[in-house]
């Protein structure tokens, strides 16, 4: 996911203000949130292998819907904070706070989800039936 984010960010930077590196860097700030979604999908695959794809895509769709509704101030902060993408700091804003803590937190959550999913996947009986 890092390569598509970097390419899309660089393209947006070239069309936005000619500063491709700055906008690509800001776009890469979304990488821990993407990793969190991948970790969630991995966890689901360890728990519910047959339903994991459908549930993962449904959850991503709901998160994107909540983010869209939040842009129009149609959902409250409690619902909005369920999305990992909300916790990505606004790095392009001039007086933005330090982006390190939320990005490290999202990376840690993604790591825990992925490790738990892989551990559950390892516990499954994957031996072929005779």
mmCIF file of N, CA, C and O in Angstrom, residues 120-128:
data_model
loop_
_atom_site.group_PDB
_atom_site.id
_atom_site.type_symbol
_atom_site.label_atom_id
_atom_site.label_comp_id
_atom_site.label_asym_id
_atom_site.label_seq_id
_atom_site.Cartn_x
_atom_site.Cartn_y
_atom_site.Cartn_z
ATOM 1 N N UNK A 120 -4.064 -16.875 15.271
ATOM 2 C CA UNK A 120 -5.314 -17.632 15.115
ATOM 3 C C UNK A 120 -5.305 -18.458 13.839
ATOM 4 O O UNK A 120 -5.839 -19.573 13.815
ATOM 5 N N UNK A 121 -4.716 -17.939 12.796
ATOM 6 C CA UNK A 121 -4.615 -18.687 11.551
ATOM 7 C C UNK A 121 -3.745 -19.924 11.738
ATOM 8 O O UNK A 121 -4.047 -20.996 11.209
ATOM 9 N N UNK A 122 -2.710 -19.795 12.516
ATOM 10 C CA UNK A 122 -1.810 -20.912 12.766
ATOM 11 C C UNK A 122 -2.489 -22.016 13.568
ATOM 12 O O UNK A 122 -2.140 -23.191 13.431
ATOM 13 N N UNK A 123 -3.453 -21.666 14.403
ATOM 14 C CA UNK A 123 -4.156 -22.641 15.234
ATOM 15 C C UNK A 123 -5.190 -23.433 14.458
ATOM 16 O O UNK A 123 -5.645 -24.465 14.918
ATOM 17 N N UNK A 124 -5.572 -22.923 13.294
ATOM 18 C CA UNK A 124 -6.606 -23.625 12.517
ATOM 19 C C UNK A 124 -6.076 -24.945 11.985
ATOM 20 O O UNK A 124 -4.896 -25.104 11.702
ATOM 21 N N UNK A 125 -6.995 -25.873 11.796
ATOM 22 C CA UNK A 125 -6.642 -27.163 11.230
ATOM 23 C C UNK A 125 -6.676 -27.051 9.721
ATOM 24 O O UNK A 125 -7.741 -27.002 9.112
ATOM 25 N N UNK A 126 -5.499 -26.985 9.113
ATOM 26 C CA UNK A 126 -5.409 -26.820 7.671
ATOM 27 C C UNK A 126 -5.020 -28.112 6.956
ATOM 28 O O UNK A 126 -4.667 -28.103 5.809
ATOM 29 N N UNK A 127 -5.084 -29.226 7.678
ATOM 30 C CA UNK A 127 -4.735 -30.496 7.067
ATOM 31 C C UNK A 127 -5.822 -30.886 6.076
ATOM 32 O O UNK A 127 -7.018 -30.733 6.344
ATOM 33 N N UNK A 128 -5.438 -31.406 4.896
ATOM 34 C CA UNK A 128 -6.450 -31.817 3.916
ATOM 35 C C UNK A 128 -7.245 -33.003 4.427
ATOM 36 O O UNK A 128 -6.716 -33.883 5.098
#
